[in-house]
Short mmCIF file of C-alpha atoms and ligand atoms in Angstrom, two decimals:
data_model
loop_
_atom_site.label_atom_id
_atom_site.label_comp_id
_atom_site.label_asym_id
_atom_site.label_seq_id
_atom_site.Cartn_x
_atom_site.Cartn_y
_atom_site.Cartn_z
CA MET R 241 -18.58 11.25 6.51
CA PRO R 242 -15.48 12.69 4.90
CA ASP R 243 -15.02 12.25 0.32
CA LEU R 244 -12.22 10.36 -0.48
CA LEU R 245 -11.45 10.52 -4.51
CA GLN R 246 -11.09 7.03 -5.90
CA ILE R 247 -8.36 6.89 -8.54
CA GLY R 248 -7.89 3.36 -10.68
CA GLY R 249 -9.32 0.12 -9.13
CA ILE R 250 -9.76 -0.72 -5.50
CA THR R 251 -10.16 -4.73 -4.04
CA ASP R 252 -13.05 -5.45 -2.10
CA THR R 253 -11.96 -5.82 0.80
CA MET R 254 -10.11 -2.63 0.58
CA ARG R 255 -14.02 -0.90 -0.35
CA ASP R 256 -15.54 -2.49 2.54
CA ARG R 257 -13.17 -0.57 4.76
CA LEU R 258 -13.19 2.78 3.36
CA GLU R 259 -17.15 2.77 2.83
CA ALA R 260 -17.57 2.49 6.62
CA GLU R 261 -15.28 5.99 7.06
CA PHE R 262 -15.69 7.63 3.75
CA THR R 263 -18.20 8.64 1.00
CA ILE R 264 -16.41 7.52 -1.91
CA HIS R 265 -16.18 8.94 -5.27
CA LYS R 266 -14.36 7.79 -8.76
CA LEU R 267 -12.81 9.74 -10.51
CA ALA R 268 -13.44 7.25 -13.35
CA ASP R 269 -17.31 8.57 -13.09
CA GLY R 270 -16.41 11.83 -14.27
CA THR R 271 -18.14 13.92 -11.52
CA TYR R 272 -17.25 14.42 -7.55
CA PRO R 273 -18.01 17.22 -5.06
CA ALA R 274 -14.24 18.74 -5.56
CA ASP R 275 -14.31 20.87 -2.76
CA ALA R 276 -15.26 18.32 -0.62
CA ILE R 277 -12.30 15.82 -1.36
CA THR R 278 -9.90 15.54 1.37
CA HIS R 279 -8.46 11.92 0.72
CA ILE R 280 -7.47 10.05 -2.47
CA ALA R 281 -7.24 6.53 -2.97
CA THR R 282 -5.00 5.94 -5.96
CA ASN R 283 -1.82 3.35 -7.28
CA GLY R 284 1.52 3.33 -8.45
CA HIS R 285 0.44 3.40 -12.13
CA ASP R 286 -2.49 6.12 -12.05
CA GLY R 287 -0.88 8.48 -9.70
CA VAL R 288 -2.56 11.69 -9.73
CA PRO R 289 -3.27 13.71 -12.48
CA SER R 290 -1.55 17.11 -11.95
CA ASP R 291 -4.90 18.51 -12.74
CA VAL R 292 -6.99 16.59 -10.49
CA MET R 293 -4.69 17.71 -7.87
CA ALA R 294 -4.99 21.11 -9.01
CA GLY R 295 -8.62 20.95 -8.84
CA LEU R 296 -9.26 19.84 -4.92
CA PRO R 297 -8.21 22.89 -3.27
CA ASN R 298 -9.16 20.78 0.64
CA LEU R 299 -7.40 17.71 -0.34
CA LYS R 300 -5.08 16.49 2.60
CA MET R 301 -3.73 13.23 2.22
CA VAL R 302 -3.06 10.91 -1.08
CA SER R 303 -2.76 6.93 -0.40
CA CYS R 304 -1.00 4.98 -2.89
CA TYR R 305 -1.19 0.89 -3.69
CA GLY R 306 2.24 0.48 -4.48
CA VAL R 307 5.84 1.34 -3.00
CA GLY R 308 6.78 3.38 -6.11
CA TYR R 309 4.64 7.05 -6.41
CA ASP R 310 6.66 8.51 -9.66
CA ALA R 311 3.23 9.09 -11.04
CA ILE R 312 2.58 11.25 -8.36
CA ASP R 313 3.96 14.84 -7.96
CA THR R 314 5.32 15.05 -4.70
CA LYS R 315 6.76 18.28 -4.80
CA ALA R 316 3.54 19.98 -5.46
CA ALA R 317 2.05 18.18 -2.67
CA ALA R 318 4.65 18.62 0.21
CA ASP R 319 4.30 22.88 -1.09
CA ARG R 320 0.64 22.18 -0.22
CA GLY R 321 0.68 20.63 2.97
CA ILE R 322 -0.49 16.96 1.89
CA LEU R 323 0.71 13.94 3.21
CA VAL R 324 1.45 10.96 0.11
CA THR R 325 1.97 7.51 1.28
CA HIS R 326 3.19 4.04 -0.17
CA THR R 327 3.38 0.87 0.54
CA PRO R 328 7.09 0.32 1.33
CA ASP R 329 8.44 -3.38 2.28
CA VAL R 330 5.23 -5.69 2.13
CA LEU R 331 6.01 -6.25 -1.21
CA ASN R 332 9.83 -7.24 -1.09
CA ALA R 333 9.98 -10.50 -0.95
CA GLU R 334 7.59 -11.22 -3.94
CA VAL R 335 9.33 -8.59 -6.14
CA ALA R 336 12.51 -10.23 -5.80
CA SER R 337 11.08 -13.64 -6.28
CA THR R 338 9.65 -12.40 -9.70
CA THR R 339 12.75 -11.18 -10.02
CA ILE R 340 14.74 -14.57 -9.54
CA LEU R 341 11.62 -16.03 -12.32
CA LEU R 342 12.56 -13.70 -14.54
CA MET R 343 16.48 -14.40 -14.51
CA LEU R 344 15.79 -18.29 -14.17
CA ALA R 345 13.53 -17.90 -16.77
CA SER R 346 15.98 -16.28 -19.42
CA PHE R 347 18.85 -18.43 -18.48
CA ARG R 348 17.39 -21.55 -18.54
CA ASN R 349 15.10 -20.79 -21.72
CA PHE R 350 12.49 -22.00 -19.07
CA LEU R 351 9.05 -20.92 -21.15
CA ALA R 352 10.56 -22.57 -24.41
CA ASP R 353 11.48 -25.65 -22.90
CA GLU R 354 7.79 -25.66 -21.37
CA ALA R 355 6.38 -25.25 -24.86
CA HIS R 356 8.85 -27.72 -26.57
CA ALA R 357 7.34 -30.10 -24.48
CA ARG R 358 3.45 -29.18 -24.35
CA SER R 359 3.57 -29.00 -28.10
CA GLY R 360 4.88 -32.55 -28.50
CA ASN R 361 7.92 -31.04 -30.35
CA TRP R 362 10.09 -33.40 -27.99
CA GLU R 363 8.50 -36.55 -29.52
CA ALA R 364 8.41 -35.03 -33.04
CA ASN R 365 11.86 -33.52 -32.95
CA GLY R 366 14.04 -34.60 -30.35
CA ASN R 367 15.44 -32.83 -27.00
CA ALA R 368 15.48 -29.33 -26.71
CA PRO R 369 18.55 -26.77 -27.31
CA LEU R 370 20.83 -26.47 -24.05
CA SER R 371 19.96 -23.52 -21.82
CA ARG R 372 22.57 -21.45 -19.75
CA SER R 373 23.35 -21.70 -15.94
CA ALA R 374 21.81 -19.08 -13.62
CA ASP R 375 24.73 -20.36 -11.11
CA ASN R 376 27.99 -18.57 -10.56
CA ARG R 377 26.69 -15.51 -12.08
CA LYS R 378 28.14 -12.07 -11.87
CA VAL R 379 25.09 -9.90 -11.10
CA GLY R 380 24.83 -6.02 -10.85
CA ILE R 381 21.99 -4.49 -9.09
CA LEU R 382 20.75 -0.95 -9.82
CA GLY R 383 18.93 0.00 -6.67
CA LEU R 384 20.46 -1.78 -3.63
CA GLY R 385 17.44 -0.56 -1.25
CA ARG R 386 14.18 -2.33 0.20
CA ILE R 387 13.86 -4.51 -2.78
CA GLY R 388 17.10 -4.22 -4.38
CA GLN R 389 18.41 -5.93 -0.75
CA ALA R 390 15.74 -8.91 -1.00
CA ILE R 391 16.74 -10.04 -4.49
CA ALA R 392 20.76 -9.99 -3.22
CA ASP R 393 19.35 -11.93 -0.44
CA LYS R 394 17.45 -14.53 -2.95
CA LEU R 395 20.72 -14.50 -5.36
CA GLU R 396 22.91 -15.81 -2.27
CA ALA R 397 20.74 -19.42 -2.97
CA PHE R 398 22.49 -19.11 -6.32
CA ASN R 399 26.03 -18.56 -5.40
CA ALA R 400 25.82 -14.87 -7.26
CA GLU R 401 28.71 -12.46 -7.09
CA ILE R 402 26.76 -9.09 -6.10
CA HIS R 403 27.75 -5.89 -7.38
CA TYR R 404 25.79 -2.69 -7.27
CA HIS R 405 25.49 0.84 -8.27
CA THR R 406 23.23 3.76 -6.21
CA ARG R 407 24.29 7.49 -5.62
CA THR R 408 25.39 6.89 -1.90
CA LYS R 409 28.00 3.94 -1.37
CA LYS R 410 25.71 1.06 0.88
CA ASP R 411 27.19 -0.92 4.65
CA VAL R 412 27.39 -3.97 2.52
CA ASP R 413 30.04 -6.41 1.69
CA TYR R 414 29.29 -6.12 -1.76
CA THR R 415 31.03 -4.67 -4.71
CA TYR R 416 30.42 -0.98 -5.18
CA HIS R 417 30.58 0.62 -8.63
CA ALA R 418 30.27 4.53 -8.80
CA ASN R 419 29.50 4.60 -12.36
CA LEU R 420 27.03 2.51 -13.55
CA THR R 421 28.69 1.82 -17.16
CA ASP R 422 31.34 0.39 -15.65
CA MET R 423 29.50 -2.00 -13.65
CA ALA R 424 27.74 -2.91 -16.56
CA ALA R 425 30.86 -4.15 -17.91
CA ALA R 426 32.03 -5.83 -14.72
CA VAL R 427 28.77 -8.23 -14.59
CA GLU R 428 26.84 -10.98 -17.03
CA VAL R 429 23.38 -9.62 -15.40
CA LEU R 430 22.29 -5.83 -15.04
CA ILE R 431 18.87 -5.60 -12.62
CA CYS R 432 17.35 -2.46 -12.69
CA ILE R 433 15.25 -2.10 -9.42
CA THR R 434 15.84 1.59 -8.93
CA PRO R 435 12.78 4.20 -8.40
CA GLY R 436 11.12 5.71 -11.42
CA GLY R 437 11.29 9.75 -12.03
CA PRO R 438 13.84 12.11 -13.32
CA SER R 439 16.84 11.11 -11.70
CA THR R 440 16.79 7.61 -13.45
CA ASN R 441 15.36 8.57 -16.54
CA LYS R 442 16.93 6.78 -19.21
CA ILE R 443 20.39 6.06 -17.18
CA VAL R 444 19.87 2.22 -18.74
CA ASN R 445 21.42 3.91 -22.17
CA ALA R 446 23.16 2.29 -25.16
CA ASP R 447 26.75 3.26 -23.13
CA VAL R 448 25.26 0.58 -20.55
CA MET R 449 23.86 -1.92 -22.60
CA ASN R 450 26.80 -2.04 -24.91
CA ALA R 451 29.40 -2.58 -21.80
CA LEU R 452 26.77 -5.17 -20.69
CA GLY R 453 27.63 -6.94 -24.03
CA SER R 454 26.07 -9.77 -26.34
CA ASP R 455 26.40 -11.92 -23.57
CA GLY R 456 24.70 -9.97 -21.47
CA THR R 457 21.26 -10.00 -19.44
CA LEU R 458 19.22 -7.27 -18.87
CA ILE R 459 16.58 -7.63 -16.48
CA ASN R 460 13.91 -4.61 -15.46
CA VAL R 461 11.58 -4.77 -12.35
CA SER R 462 11.76 -0.92 -11.78
CA ARG R 463 9.74 1.27 -14.32
CA GLY R 464 10.02 1.19 -17.90
CA SER R 465 11.70 4.60 -17.93
CA VAL R 466 14.65 3.53 -16.30
CA VAL R 467 15.80 2.04 -19.50
CA ASP R 468 16.02 3.57 -22.87
CA GLU R 469 13.27 1.05 -24.62
CA ALA R 470 14.38 2.15 -28.22
CA ALA R 471 17.76 1.73 -27.47
CA MET R 472 17.00 -1.75 -25.99
CA VAL R 473 15.12 -3.00 -29.03
CA ALA R 474 18.17 -1.76 -31.16
CA ALA R 475 20.78 -3.44 -29.03
CA LEU R 476 18.75 -6.73 -29.10
CA GLN R 477 18.02 -6.67 -32.51
CA ASP R 478 21.68 -6.48 -33.34
CA GLY R 479 23.08 -8.80 -30.94
CA ARG R 480 24.93 -5.77 -28.78
CA LEU R 481 23.10 -6.83 -25.96
CA GLY R 482 21.83 -10.68 -25.64
CA TYR R 483 18.93 -11.06 -23.85
CA ALA R 484 16.36 -9.07 -21.51
CA ALA R 485 13.53 -9.82 -19.13
CA LEU R 486 11.15 -7.16 -18.39
CA ASP R 487 8.42 -6.91 -16.15
CA VAL R 488 7.78 -2.98 -17.10
CA PHE R 489 7.63 -1.02 -20.13
CA GLU R 490 7.69 2.47 -20.94
CA ALA R 491 4.17 2.77 -22.19
CA GLU R 492 2.15 0.55 -19.93
CA PRO R 493 0.39 -1.56 -21.15
CA LYS R 494 2.09 -1.31 -24.68
CA ILE R 495 5.28 -3.87 -25.19
CA PRO R 496 6.95 -2.64 -28.41
CA ASP R 497 6.17 -5.48 -31.06
CA ALA R 498 9.68 -5.89 -31.80
CA LEU R 499 10.27 -7.31 -28.39
CA LYS R 500 7.34 -9.63 -28.61
CA THR R 501 9.11 -11.50 -31.90
CA MET R 502 12.62 -12.11 -30.02
CA SER R 503 13.27 -15.36 -28.70
CA ASN R 504 16.28 -14.00 -26.51
CA VAL R 505 13.49 -12.12 -24.50
CA VAL R 506 10.90 -12.91 -21.51
CA LEU R 507 8.17 -10.24 -21.23
CA LEU R 508 5.81 -9.64 -18.06
CA PRO R 509 3.14 -7.64 -17.87
CA HIS R 510 4.09 -5.27 -14.59
CA VAL R 511 3.37 -8.33 -11.87
CA GLY R 512 5.84 -7.92 -9.81
CA SER R 513 3.81 -8.22 -6.73
CA ALA R 514 0.92 -9.34 -8.20
CA THR R 515 -0.19 -12.25 -5.85
CA VAL R 516 -3.32 -12.66 -4.09
CA GLU R 517 -1.14 -12.19 -0.28
CA THR R 518 0.92 -9.12 -1.49
CA ARG R 519 -1.73 -7.16 -3.11
CA ALA R 520 -3.83 -7.70 0.30
CA ALA R 521 -0.53 -6.39 2.43
CA MET R 522 -1.13 -3.73 0.10
CA GLY R 523 -4.05 -2.94 0.47
CA GLY R 524 -4.40 -3.34 3.87
CA LEU R 525 -1.34 -0.60 4.25
CA VAL R 526 -3.30 1.79 1.93
CA VAL R 527 -6.24 1.52 4.14
CA ASP R 528 -4.60 1.66 7.31
CA ASN R 529 -3.22 5.43 6.24
CA LEU R 530 -5.77 6.93 5.39
CA LEU R 531 -7.84 5.42 8.21
CA GLU R 532 -4.90 6.31 10.72
CA HIS R 533 -4.98 9.87 8.94
CA LEU R 534 -8.50 10.17 9.52
CA LYS R 535 -8.05 9.40 13.43
CA ASN R 536 -5.18 11.87 14.25
CA GLY R 537 -3.69 13.66 11.14
CA LYS R 538 -0.57 11.15 11.23
CA VAL R 539 0.11 8.52 8.56
CA LEU R 540 2.31 5.11 8.38
CA THR R 541 4.22 5.18 6.01
CA PRO R 542 4.97 8.50 4.28
CA VAL R 543 6.83 8.86 1.22
CA PRO R 544 10.28 10.81 1.68
CA GLU R 545 9.22 14.09 0.22
CA THR R 546 6.21 14.57 2.58
CA ALA R 547 6.97 12.92 5.60
CA HIS R 548 8.25 16.03 7.72
CA LEU R 549 3.91 16.95 7.57
CA ASN R 550 3.59 13.66 9.82
CA GLY R 551 2.62 14.99 12.93
P1 LIG A 458 14.29 1.70 -2.30
O1 LIG A 458 14.05 1.24 -1.03
O2 LIG A 458 13.68 3.55 -1.99
O3 LIG A 458 15.29 2.13 -2.98
C1 LIG A 458 16.02 2.28 -4.22
C2 LIG A 458 17.00 2.17 -4.23
O4 LIG A 458 17.23 3.01 -5.55
C3 LIG A 458 17.67 2.73 -3.27
O5 LIG A 458 19.37 2.02 -3.24
C4 LIG A 458 18.55 4.23 -4.25
O6 LIG A 458 20.00 4.41 -3.60
C5 LIG A 458 18.60 3.47 -5.18
N1 LIG A 458 18.87 4.90 -6.60
C6 LIG A 458 17.66 5.71 -6.52
N2 LIG A 458 17.35 6.66 -7.15
C7 LIG A 458 19.11 6.23 -8.01
C8 LIG A 458 19.86 6.73 -8.98
N3 LIG A 458 19.58 7.98 -9.69
N4 LIG A 458 20.62 6.58 -9.25
C9 LIG A 458 21.20 5.07 -8.76
N5 LIG A 458 20.14 4.25 -7.93
C10 LIG A 458 19.64 5.20 -7.36
O7 LIG A 458 12.96 1.42 -2.95
P2 LIG A 458 12.49 0.25 -3.19
O8 LIG A 458 10.91 -0.30 -2.46
O9 LIG A 458 13.39 -0.81 -3.32
O10 LIG A 458 11.24 0.17 -4.41
C11 LIG A 458 12.04 0.46 -6.00
C12 LIG A 458 11.40 0.48 -6.81
O11 LIG A 458 10.78 -0.63 -7.51
C13 LIG A 458 10.02 1.48 -6.66
O12 LIG A 458 10.20 2.61 -6.39
C14 LIG A 458 9.05 0.93 -8.00
O13 LIG A 458 9.42 1.70 -8.74
C15 LIG A 458 9.46 -0.53 -8.41
N6 LIG A 458 8.92 -1.45 -7.97
C16 LIG A 458 8.09 -2.32 -9.13
C17 LIG A 458 7.63 -3.17 -9.12
C18 LIG A 458 7.03 -4.49 -9.57
O14 LIG A 458 5.89 -4.86 -10.14
N7 LIG A 458 7.94 -4.49 -11.16
C19 LIG A 458 7.09 -3.72 -7.76
C20 LIG A 458 7.38 -2.62 -6.69
C21 LIG A 458 8.24 -1.60 -6.74
P3 LIG A 458 20.22 6.01 -3.44
O15 LIG A 458 19.47 6.78 -3.58
O16 LIG A 458 21.72 5.70 -2.73
O17 LIG A 458 20.98 6.12 -4.51
C1 LIG A 459 2.06 -2.32 -8.71
C2 LIG A 459 4.46 -1.47 -8.34
O1 LIG A 459 1.68 -2.98 -9.49
O2 LIG A 459 4.71 -0.65 -5.91
C3 LIG A 459 5.00 -0.43 -7.29
O3 LIG A 459 5.80 0.45 -7.53
O4 LIG A 459 5.01 -1.25 -9.67
C4 LIG A 459 3.68 -2.46 -8.26
O5 LIG A 459 3.04 -3.38 -7.16
C5 LIG A 459 2.03 -0.82 -8.58
O6 LIG A 459 2.27 0.14 -7.86
C6 LIG A 459 0.54 -0.34 -9.86
O7 LIG A 459 0.01 -0.26 -8.50
#
């Protein structure tokens, strides 16, 4: 059987299917037969460390559990003829739901209200303070791709006025902004849902957050690297930015202590796609890609940078 290197965890279902076709070695165990490894199963967080990829002379394919693959050097892979796959589309609706939950939690002060009810504060001290309506807002989406569009679709129910910024204008009726700071100035909510990596590194900088303003809400479900985290903390601390609702952080699982004490901030531990149903679909696609490659050398969902190697 061919040899597969497992980086990070996999589900029991994934293991059962993979064990029938591969001999599995775990990077975490420290030793593996480098010359024999032809396939890798990894995830968007762990990716493939460059020294590990460089040390596998017969690597042919990498299957990533997650749509974001910024932790994998796909150029190095493409240069060596290594196919890389990811899990697009199967998580669009889930990540969009998480984004809406973050927006509702922030605007409606949901978590503080829940604590007010649960703690007995309602009885002891009276009504909770009023919150902000999440309806009829101007929302700017940074990255109108598969998930960005799913977010826009769900925002229709809240009668949102949708704006977006991408590098190329899309064939949609929303308001396009070629400049991100201009979009931030035009909206009340900025939702980040681009890929990570060099082209988006800290593109939500102090200027963008100042433009969003003291009543503005920043929602990040993309990658921590997309937002200048230190500038965000400073903007929230001195009131230049009103609110933040965050699923992703620069140095996960570390979250800056300053954010944890702010009442105008909602924090999640990178759970955008983390439901039983969606993770099962993602895991299924990770394995389907590996098995398809074993069968005929092709894959189902290559990342664009290696798609030319598929076939
Ligand atoms: P996608 O379909 O490839 O869409 C990406 C969008 O971002 C496109 O509209 C693209 O348009 C835009 N974009 C790319 N680079 C840009 C740049 N430098 N400046 C402005 N816009 C840029 O990707 P997707 O499937 O929607 O996934 C998006 C990302 O969400 C993933 O890569 C991942 O990082 C993140 N994600 C997070 C979670 C979570 O759990 N929080 C879950 C899933 C995904 P242009 O190419 O025209 O610029
Ligand atoms: C995963 C994600 O949690 O798909 C992505 O890009 O960020 C999430 O769905 C991540 O890939 C960890 O494996």
